[in-house]
Amino acid sequence: MKKIIFLILFFLSYLANAEESGVKVDKDVEKFMTLYCEYWSDGDYKKIISEIYDIPFTLYEQDNTKVMKTEAEVEKFLVETFKSLEEKNYGHSIINGWESYKKDRDIIIIEMNFTRFLKNGKVMGEDERTASYIIRRKDKGFKILAAIPHTTVAE
């Protein structure tokens, strides 16, 4: 049921924001990012590791850069992040739209606008957050090589 509500909310928010932003994203990239948002909402670090993130994975935070060279390092980061989010009563996230999109052969740079919600349905933190991602098209789809969160990941 949670997934159906998530997909309906995503679809409605995407339609509302797609015209507003004017940023056009390839449908297959949009589908990939929607799946990522779903896995994130579920705290499914195993699927994020196996289907979404590439190794090495780089996280560019405001005060440091983390390069995770192994799946074990990515797993540790994600487990800690989801634990922190759970302690703050995190419920789920939705994609509001796209701030920018640049494609150069097999490399994609995308900035996503999203909202996080608490388990009680209230907005968690800022109404509209953004994060930038570097994605590579691979033989079996896409993988996120790096992320630049514009807010703290675990808040």
Short mmCIF file of N, CA and C in Angstrom, two decimals:
data_model
loop_
_atom_site.label_atom_id
_atom_site.label_comp_id
_atom_site.label_asym_id
_atom_site.label_seq_id
_atom_site.Cartn_x
_atom_site.Cartn_y
_atom_site.Cartn_z
N MET A 1 0.82 -1.19 0.00
CA MET A 1 0.00 0.00 0.00
C MET A 1 0.87 1.26 0.00
N LYS A 2 1.94 1.24 0.82
CA LYS A 2 2.86 2.37 0.90
C LYS A 2 3.46 2.68 -0.47
N LYS A 3 3.80 1.63 -1.21
CA LYS A 3 4.40 1.81 -2.52
C LYS A 3 3.40 2.40 -3.52
N ILE A 4 2.16 1.98 -3.44
CA ILE A 4 1.13 2.52 -4.35
C ILE A 4 0.91 4.00 -4.07
N ILE A 5 0.81 4.36 -2.80
CA ILE A 5 0.64 5.77 -2.43
C ILE A 5 1.85 6.57 -2.88
N PHE A 6 3.04 6.01 -2.66
CA PHE A 6 4.28 6.66 -3.09
C PHE A 6 4.26 6.92 -4.60
N LEU A 7 3.91 5.91 -5.38
CA LEU A 7 3.90 6.07 -6.83
C LEU A 7 2.85 7.07 -7.30
N ILE A 8 1.69 7.07 -6.68
CA ILE A 8 0.66 8.05 -7.03
C ILE A 8 1.13 9.46 -6.71
N LEU A 9 1.67 9.65 -5.50
CA LEU A 9 2.19 10.97 -5.12
C LEU A 9 3.31 11.41 -6.04
N PHE A 10 4.21 10.47 -6.35
CA PHE A 10 5.31 10.80 -7.26
C PHE A 10 4.77 11.26 -8.60
N PHE A 11 3.86 10.49 -9.16
CA PHE A 11 3.33 10.80 -10.48
C PHE A 11 2.65 12.17 -10.49
N LEU A 12 1.82 12.44 -9.49
CA LEU A 12 1.13 13.73 -9.43
C LEU A 12 2.09 14.88 -9.23
N SER A 13 3.08 14.70 -8.34
CA SER A 13 4.04 15.78 -8.12
C SER A 13 4.92 15.98 -9.35
N TYR A 14 5.25 14.88 -10.02
CA TYR A 14 6.06 15.01 -11.23
C TYR A 14 5.30 15.79 -12.30
N LEU A 15 4.04 15.45 -12.52
CA LEU A 15 3.25 16.17 -13.53
C LEU A 15 3.15 17.65 -13.20
N ALA A 16 2.96 17.97 -11.95
CA ALA A 16 2.84 19.36 -11.54
C ALA A 16 4.14 20.12 -11.74
N ASN A 17 5.27 19.47 -11.48
CA ASN A 17 6.55 20.16 -11.55
C ASN A 17 7.24 20.07 -12.90
N ALA A 18 6.90 19.09 -13.70
CA ALA A 18 7.56 18.91 -14.99
C ALA A 18 7.35 20.13 -15.88
N GLU A 19 6.13 20.62 -15.92
CA GLU A 19 5.85 21.80 -16.73
C GLU A 19 6.50 23.03 -16.13
N GLU A 20 6.51 23.13 -14.81
CA GLU A 20 7.05 24.28 -14.11
C GLU A 20 8.53 24.45 -14.38
N SER A 21 9.32 23.38 -14.22
CA SER A 21 10.77 23.49 -14.32
C SER A 21 11.23 23.54 -15.77
N GLY A 22 10.51 22.91 -16.67
CA GLY A 22 10.92 22.89 -18.06
C GLY A 22 12.09 21.95 -18.33
N VAL A 23 12.58 21.25 -17.31
CA VAL A 23 13.71 20.34 -17.48
C VAL A 23 13.17 18.99 -17.94
N LYS A 24 13.67 18.53 -19.05
CA LYS A 24 13.25 17.25 -19.61
C LYS A 24 14.30 16.19 -19.29
N VAL A 25 13.82 15.07 -18.76
CA VAL A 25 14.69 13.97 -18.36
C VAL A 25 14.26 12.74 -19.15
N ASP A 26 15.24 11.99 -19.66
CA ASP A 26 14.93 10.75 -20.37
C ASP A 26 14.09 9.84 -19.46
N LYS A 27 13.10 9.20 -20.05
CA LYS A 27 12.18 8.35 -19.27
C LYS A 27 12.90 7.23 -18.53
N ASP A 28 13.93 6.64 -19.14
CA ASP A 28 14.63 5.55 -18.47
C ASP A 28 15.44 6.05 -17.28
N VAL A 29 15.96 7.27 -17.34
CA VAL A 29 16.67 7.85 -16.21
C VAL A 29 15.67 8.20 -15.11
N GLU A 30 14.54 8.74 -15.50
CA GLU A 30 13.47 9.06 -14.54
C GLU A 30 13.02 7.80 -13.80
N LYS A 31 12.86 6.72 -14.52
CA LYS A 31 12.44 5.45 -13.91
C LYS A 31 13.51 4.96 -12.93
N PHE A 32 14.77 5.07 -13.31
CA PHE A 32 15.88 4.68 -12.45
C PHE A 32 15.89 5.50 -11.16
N MET A 33 15.72 6.80 -11.27
CA MET A 33 15.74 7.68 -10.10
C MET A 33 14.51 7.44 -9.21
N THR A 34 13.39 7.11 -9.82
CA THR A 34 12.18 6.79 -9.05
C THR A 34 12.40 5.52 -8.25
N LEU A 35 13.04 4.54 -8.86
CA LEU A 35 13.37 3.30 -8.16
C LEU A 35 14.32 3.59 -7.00
N TYR A 36 15.31 4.43 -7.24
CA TYR A 36 16.25 4.83 -6.19
C TYR A 36 15.50 5.47 -5.01
N CYS A 37 14.57 6.38 -5.31
CA CYS A 37 13.79 7.05 -4.27
C CYS A 37 12.95 6.03 -3.49
N GLU A 38 12.42 5.05 -4.19
CA GLU A 38 11.63 4.00 -3.54
C GLU A 38 12.50 3.18 -2.60
N TYR A 39 13.69 2.77 -3.07
CA TYR A 39 14.60 1.99 -2.22
C TYR A 39 15.03 2.81 -1.01
N TRP A 40 15.30 4.12 -1.25
CA TRP A 40 15.71 4.99 -0.15
C TRP A 40 14.58 5.08 0.88
N SER A 41 13.36 5.27 0.39
CA SER A 41 12.20 5.37 1.29
C SER A 41 12.03 4.10 2.13
N ASP A 42 12.35 2.97 1.54
CA ASP A 42 12.24 1.69 2.24
C ASP A 42 13.47 1.37 3.10
N GLY A 43 14.52 2.19 2.99
CA GLY A 43 15.77 1.91 3.71
C GLY A 43 16.43 0.64 3.22
N ASP A 44 16.22 0.31 1.95
CA ASP A 44 16.71 -0.95 1.39
C ASP A 44 18.14 -0.77 0.87
N TYR A 45 19.09 -0.76 1.79
CA TYR A 45 20.48 -0.53 1.42
C TYR A 45 21.03 -1.63 0.52
N LYS A 46 20.52 -2.85 0.66
CA LYS A 46 21.02 -3.95 -0.17
C LYS A 46 20.69 -3.72 -1.64
N LYS A 47 19.48 -3.27 -1.93
CA LYS A 47 19.11 -2.99 -3.32
C LYS A 47 19.83 -1.75 -3.84
N ILE A 48 20.05 -0.77 -2.97
CA ILE A 48 20.79 0.43 -3.40
C ILE A 48 22.21 0.03 -3.79
N ILE A 49 22.82 -0.85 -3.00
CA ILE A 49 24.18 -1.31 -3.30
C ILE A 49 24.21 -2.14 -4.59
N SER A 50 23.27 -3.05 -4.73
CA SER A 50 23.33 -3.97 -5.87
C SER A 50 22.79 -3.37 -7.17
N GLU A 51 21.81 -2.46 -7.07
CA GLU A 51 21.16 -1.96 -8.28
C GLU A 51 21.40 -0.48 -8.60
N ILE A 52 21.79 0.31 -7.61
CA ILE A 52 21.81 1.76 -7.80
C ILE A 52 23.23 2.35 -7.79
N TYR A 53 23.98 2.14 -6.72
CA TYR A 53 25.31 2.75 -6.60
C TYR A 53 26.36 1.91 -7.31
N ASP A 54 27.35 2.59 -7.88
CA ASP A 54 28.50 1.93 -8.46
C ASP A 54 29.64 1.99 -7.45
N ILE A 55 30.57 1.11 -7.60
CA ILE A 55 31.74 1.08 -6.74
C ILE A 55 32.94 1.44 -7.61
N PRO A 56 33.77 2.38 -7.26
CA PRO A 56 33.68 3.20 -6.07
C PRO A 56 32.52 4.20 -6.16
N PHE A 57 32.01 4.57 -4.98
CA PHE A 57 30.95 5.57 -4.87
C PHE A 57 31.51 6.75 -4.09
N THR A 58 31.28 7.96 -4.61
CA THR A 58 31.81 9.16 -3.99
C THR A 58 30.67 10.05 -3.50
N LEU A 59 30.80 10.52 -2.27
CA LEU A 59 29.83 11.42 -1.67
C LEU A 59 30.53 12.74 -1.37
N TYR A 60 30.09 13.80 -2.05
CA TYR A 60 30.66 15.12 -1.85
C TYR A 60 29.80 15.90 -0.87
N GLU A 61 30.23 15.95 0.38
CA GLU A 61 29.51 16.71 1.39
C GLU A 61 30.13 18.10 1.49
N GLN A 62 29.48 19.00 2.21
CA GLN A 62 29.96 20.37 2.31
C GLN A 62 31.35 20.47 2.93
N ASP A 63 31.63 19.64 3.92
CA ASP A 63 32.90 19.76 4.63
C ASP A 63 33.90 18.64 4.36
N ASN A 64 33.50 17.63 3.57
CA ASN A 64 34.45 16.57 3.23
C ASN A 64 33.95 15.75 2.05
N THR A 65 34.82 14.90 1.57
CA THR A 65 34.49 14.00 0.47
C THR A 65 34.78 12.58 0.93
N LYS A 66 33.80 11.70 0.74
CA LYS A 66 33.96 10.30 1.10
C LYS A 66 34.02 9.47 -0.18
N VAL A 67 35.10 8.74 -0.34
CA VAL A 67 35.21 7.81 -1.47
C VAL A 67 35.12 6.41 -0.88
N MET A 68 34.05 5.72 -1.25
CA MET A 68 33.82 4.37 -0.75
C MET A 68 34.23 3.39 -1.85
N LYS A 69 35.29 2.66 -1.58
CA LYS A 69 35.89 1.81 -2.60
C LYS A 69 35.39 0.38 -2.61
N THR A 70 34.62 0.01 -1.58
CA THR A 70 34.10 -1.35 -1.50
C THR A 70 32.62 -1.33 -1.16
N GLU A 71 31.95 -2.43 -1.46
CA GLU A 71 30.54 -2.55 -1.09
C GLU A 71 30.38 -2.48 0.43
N ALA A 72 31.35 -3.00 1.16
CA ALA A 72 31.28 -2.98 2.63
C ALA A 72 31.30 -1.53 3.14
N GLU A 73 32.09 -0.68 2.52
CA GLU A 73 32.13 0.73 2.93
C GLU A 73 30.81 1.43 2.63
N VAL A 74 30.24 1.14 1.46
CA VAL A 74 28.94 1.73 1.10
C VAL A 74 27.87 1.21 2.05
N GLU A 75 27.90 -0.08 2.35
CA GLU A 75 26.92 -0.65 3.27
C GLU A 75 27.01 0.02 4.64
N LYS A 76 28.21 0.20 5.16
CA LYS A 76 28.39 0.85 6.46
C LYS A 76 27.79 2.26 6.43
N PHE A 77 28.08 3.02 5.39
CA PHE A 77 27.55 4.38 5.25
C PHE A 77 26.02 4.36 5.22
N LEU A 78 25.44 3.49 4.41
CA LEU A 78 23.99 3.45 4.28
C LEU A 78 23.30 2.97 5.56
N VAL A 79 23.84 1.96 6.19
CA VAL A 79 23.26 1.46 7.44
C VAL A 79 23.26 2.56 8.50
N GLU A 80 24.37 3.28 8.63
CA GLU A 80 24.45 4.38 9.59
C GLU A 80 23.47 5.49 9.24
N THR A 81 23.36 5.81 7.95
CA THR A 81 22.44 6.86 7.50
C THR A 81 21.00 6.49 7.79
N PHE A 82 20.60 5.27 7.44
CA PHE A 82 19.22 4.86 7.67
C PHE A 82 18.91 4.72 9.16
N LYS A 83 19.90 4.35 9.95
CA LYS A 83 19.70 4.29 11.40
C LYS A 83 19.43 5.70 11.93
N SER A 84 20.21 6.66 11.49
CA SER A 84 20.01 8.05 11.92
C SER A 84 18.65 8.57 11.47
N LEU A 85 18.26 8.28 10.23
CA LEU A 85 16.96 8.72 9.74
C LEU A 85 15.82 8.07 10.54
N GLU A 86 15.96 6.79 10.86
CA GLU A 86 14.95 6.08 11.64
C GLU A 86 14.80 6.72 13.02
N GLU A 87 15.91 7.09 13.62
CA GLU A 87 15.87 7.75 14.94
C GLU A 87 15.14 9.09 14.88
N LYS A 88 15.14 9.70 13.70
CA LYS A 88 14.47 11.00 13.52
C LYS A 88 13.04 10.83 13.01
N ASN A 89 12.57 9.57 12.95
CA ASN A 89 11.20 9.25 12.56
C ASN A 89 10.93 9.44 11.06
N TYR A 90 11.96 9.24 10.25
CA TYR A 90 11.82 9.36 8.79
C TYR A 90 10.82 8.33 8.27
N GLY A 91 9.97 8.78 7.35
CA GLY A 91 8.98 7.90 6.76
C GLY A 91 9.27 7.54 5.31
N HIS A 92 9.33 8.55 4.45
CA HIS A 92 9.58 8.30 3.03
C HIS A 92 9.93 9.61 2.33
N SER A 93 10.34 9.50 1.07
CA SER A 93 10.67 10.66 0.24
C SER A 93 9.86 10.60 -1.05
N ILE A 94 9.64 11.78 -1.64
CA ILE A 94 9.05 11.84 -2.98
C ILE A 94 9.90 12.77 -3.84
N ILE A 95 9.91 12.50 -5.11
CA ILE A 95 10.59 13.37 -6.07
C ILE A 95 9.60 14.45 -6.50
N ASN A 96 10.03 15.70 -6.38
CA ASN A 96 9.18 16.82 -6.81
C ASN A 96 9.43 17.20 -8.27
N GLY A 97 10.64 16.97 -8.73
CA GLY A 97 10.97 17.34 -10.10
C GLY A 97 12.48 17.41 -10.28
N TRP A 98 12.86 17.99 -11.39
CA TRP A 98 14.27 18.03 -11.79
C TRP A 98 14.71 19.48 -11.93
N GLU A 99 15.83 19.80 -11.33
CA GLU A 99 16.39 21.15 -11.39
C GLU A 99 17.26 21.31 -12.64
N SER A 100 18.00 20.26 -12.98
CA SER A 100 18.86 20.31 -14.17
C SER A 100 19.14 18.88 -14.64
N TYR A 101 19.50 18.79 -15.92
CA TYR A 101 19.77 17.50 -16.53
C TYR A 101 20.74 17.70 -17.69
N LYS A 102 21.86 17.01 -17.66
CA LYS A 102 22.86 17.11 -18.71
C LYS A 102 23.32 15.71 -19.05
N LYS A 103 23.28 15.39 -20.33
CA LYS A 103 23.69 14.06 -20.79
C LYS A 103 24.81 14.22 -21.80
N ASP A 104 25.88 13.45 -21.60
CA ASP A 104 27.02 13.45 -22.50
C ASP A 104 27.41 12.00 -22.75
N ARG A 105 26.93 11.45 -23.84
CA ARG A 105 27.09 10.03 -24.14
C ARG A 105 26.59 9.17 -22.99
N ASP A 106 27.49 8.53 -22.24
CA ASP A 106 27.06 7.62 -21.17
C ASP A 106 27.12 8.23 -19.77
N ILE A 107 27.42 9.51 -19.67
CA ILE A 107 27.46 10.19 -18.38
C ILE A 107 26.29 11.16 -18.29
N ILE A 108 25.62 11.12 -17.15
CA ILE A 108 24.46 12.00 -16.91
C ILE A 108 24.69 12.73 -15.60
N ILE A 109 24.42 14.02 -15.61
CA ILE A 109 24.43 14.81 -14.38
C ILE A 109 23.02 15.32 -14.20
N ILE A 110 22.44 15.01 -13.04
CA ILE A 110 21.06 15.36 -12.79
C ILE A 110 20.95 15.96 -11.38
N GLU A 111 20.12 16.98 -11.26
CA GLU A 111 19.82 17.52 -9.94
C GLU A 111 18.35 17.28 -9.67
N MET A 112 18.10 16.61 -8.55
CA MET A 112 16.75 16.20 -8.19
C MET A 112 16.23 17.08 -7.05
N ASN A 113 14.97 17.48 -7.16
CA ASN A 113 14.28 18.21 -6.10
C ASN A 113 13.35 17.20 -5.43
N PHE A 114 13.43 17.08 -4.11
CA PHE A 114 12.63 16.07 -3.42
C PHE A 114 12.20 16.58 -2.05
N THR A 115 11.26 15.87 -1.47
CA THR A 115 10.78 16.17 -0.12
C THR A 115 10.82 14.90 0.71
N ARG A 116 11.27 15.04 1.94
CA ARG A 116 11.24 13.93 2.90
C ARG A 116 10.07 14.15 3.85
N PHE A 117 9.47 13.04 4.25
CA PHE A 117 8.35 13.09 5.17
C PHE A 117 8.64 12.23 6.40
N LEU A 118 8.08 12.66 7.51
CA LEU A 118 8.14 11.87 8.73
C LEU A 118 7.08 10.77 8.65
N LYS A 119 7.12 9.83 9.55
CA LYS A 119 6.14 8.74 9.56
C LYS A 119 4.72 9.24 9.79
N ASN A 120 4.57 10.40 10.44
CA ASN A 120 3.24 10.96 10.67
C ASN A 120 2.73 11.78 9.49
N GLY A 121 3.50 11.84 8.40
CA GLY A 121 3.08 12.54 7.19
C GLY A 121 3.54 13.99 7.10
N LYS A 122 4.09 14.53 8.16
CA LYS A 122 4.59 15.92 8.13
C LYS A 122 5.91 15.96 7.39
N VAL A 123 6.19 17.13 6.81
CA VAL A 123 7.45 17.31 6.09
C VAL A 123 8.62 17.26 7.08
N MET A 124 9.66 16.56 6.70
CA MET A 124 10.87 16.45 7.52
C MET A 124 11.87 17.49 7.03
N GLY A 125 12.11 18.50 7.82
CA GLY A 125 13.07 19.53 7.43
C GLY A 125 12.51 20.43 6.35
N GLU A 126 13.35 20.76 5.39
CA GLU A 126 12.97 21.66 4.31
C GLU A 126 11.90 21.03 3.41
N ASP A 127 10.99 21.88 2.90
CA ASP A 127 9.95 21.39 1.98
C ASP A 127 10.56 20.84 0.69
N GLU A 128 11.54 21.54 0.18
CA GLU A 128 12.17 21.12 -1.08
C GLU A 128 13.67 21.06 -0.89
N ARG A 129 14.17 19.86 -1.00
CA ARG A 129 15.61 19.62 -0.91
C ARG A 129 16.13 19.35 -2.32
N THR A 130 17.42 19.48 -2.49
CA THR A 130 18.01 19.09 -3.77
C THR A 130 19.28 18.28 -3.53
N ALA A 131 19.57 17.45 -4.50
CA ALA A 131 20.81 16.69 -4.53
C ALA A 131 21.19 16.50 -5.99
N SER A 132 22.48 16.50 -6.25
CA SER A 132 22.98 16.27 -7.60
C SER A 132 23.62 14.90 -7.67
N TYR A 133 23.49 14.28 -8.83
CA TYR A 133 24.01 12.92 -9.01
C TYR A 133 24.76 12.83 -10.33
N ILE A 134 25.83 12.04 -10.31
CA ILE A 134 26.54 11.69 -11.53
C ILE A 134 26.23 10.22 -11.79
N ILE A 135 25.64 9.97 -12.94
CA ILE A 135 25.17 8.64 -13.30
C ILE A 135 25.90 8.18 -14.56
N ARG A 136 26.21 6.92 -14.61
CA ARG A 136 26.80 6.34 -15.83
C ARG A 136 25.87 5.27 -16.37
N ARG A 137 25.64 5.33 -17.68
CA ARG A 137 24.90 4.25 -18.34
C ARG A 137 25.84 3.06 -18.45
N LYS A 138 25.38 1.93 -17.95
CA LYS A 138 26.15 0.69 -17.98
C LYS A 138 25.45 -0.30 -18.89
N ASP A 139 26.07 -1.46 -19.11
CA ASP A 139 25.47 -2.49 -19.96
C ASP A 139 24.07 -2.87 -19.48
N LYS A 140 23.88 -2.94 -18.17
CA LYS A 140 22.61 -3.39 -17.61
C LYS A 140 21.79 -2.24 -17.04
N GLY A 141 21.95 -1.05 -17.54
CA GLY A 141 21.16 0.08 -17.04
C GLY A 141 22.02 1.23 -16.59
N PHE A 142 21.73 1.76 -15.41
CA PHE A 142 22.42 2.93 -14.89
C PHE A 142 23.00 2.62 -13.52
N LYS A 143 24.01 3.39 -13.13
CA LYS A 143 24.59 3.33 -11.79
C LYS A 143 24.97 4.75 -11.39
N ILE A 144 24.71 5.08 -10.12
CA ILE A 144 25.13 6.38 -9.59
C ILE A 144 26.58 6.25 -9.13
N LEU A 145 27.43 7.10 -9.72
CA LEU A 145 28.86 7.11 -9.38
C LEU A 145 29.15 8.02 -8.20
N ALA A 146 28.39 9.14 -8.11
CA ALA A 146 28.65 10.13 -7.08
C ALA A 146 27.37 10.90 -6.78
N ALA A 147 27.33 11.41 -5.54
CA ALA A 147 26.19 12.23 -5.11
C ALA A 147 26.72 13.47 -4.41
N ILE A 148 25.99 14.56 -4.61
CA ILE A 148 26.29 15.82 -3.93
C ILE A 148 25.00 16.25 -3.24
N PRO A 149 24.84 15.90 -1.97
CA PRO A 149 23.63 16.34 -1.25
C PRO A 149 23.77 17.81 -0.90
N HIS A 150 22.73 18.56 -1.12
CA HIS A 150 22.76 20.00 -0.80
C HIS A 150 22.22 20.27 0.58
N THR A 151 21.89 19.20 1.32
CA THR A 151 21.56 19.24 2.74
C THR A 151 22.21 18.03 3.36
N THR A 152 22.26 17.95 4.65
CA THR A 152 22.85 16.79 5.32
C THR A 152 22.07 15.53 4.97
N VAL A 153 22.77 14.47 4.63
CA VAL A 153 22.14 13.23 4.16
C VAL A 153 21.19 12.65 5.19
N ALA A 154 21.58 12.63 6.44
CA ALA A 154 20.78 11.95 7.47
C ALA A 154 19.85 12.88 8.24
N GLU A 155 19.43 13.97 7.61
CA GLU A 155 18.48 14.88 8.27
C GLU A 155 17.26 15.07 7.44
#
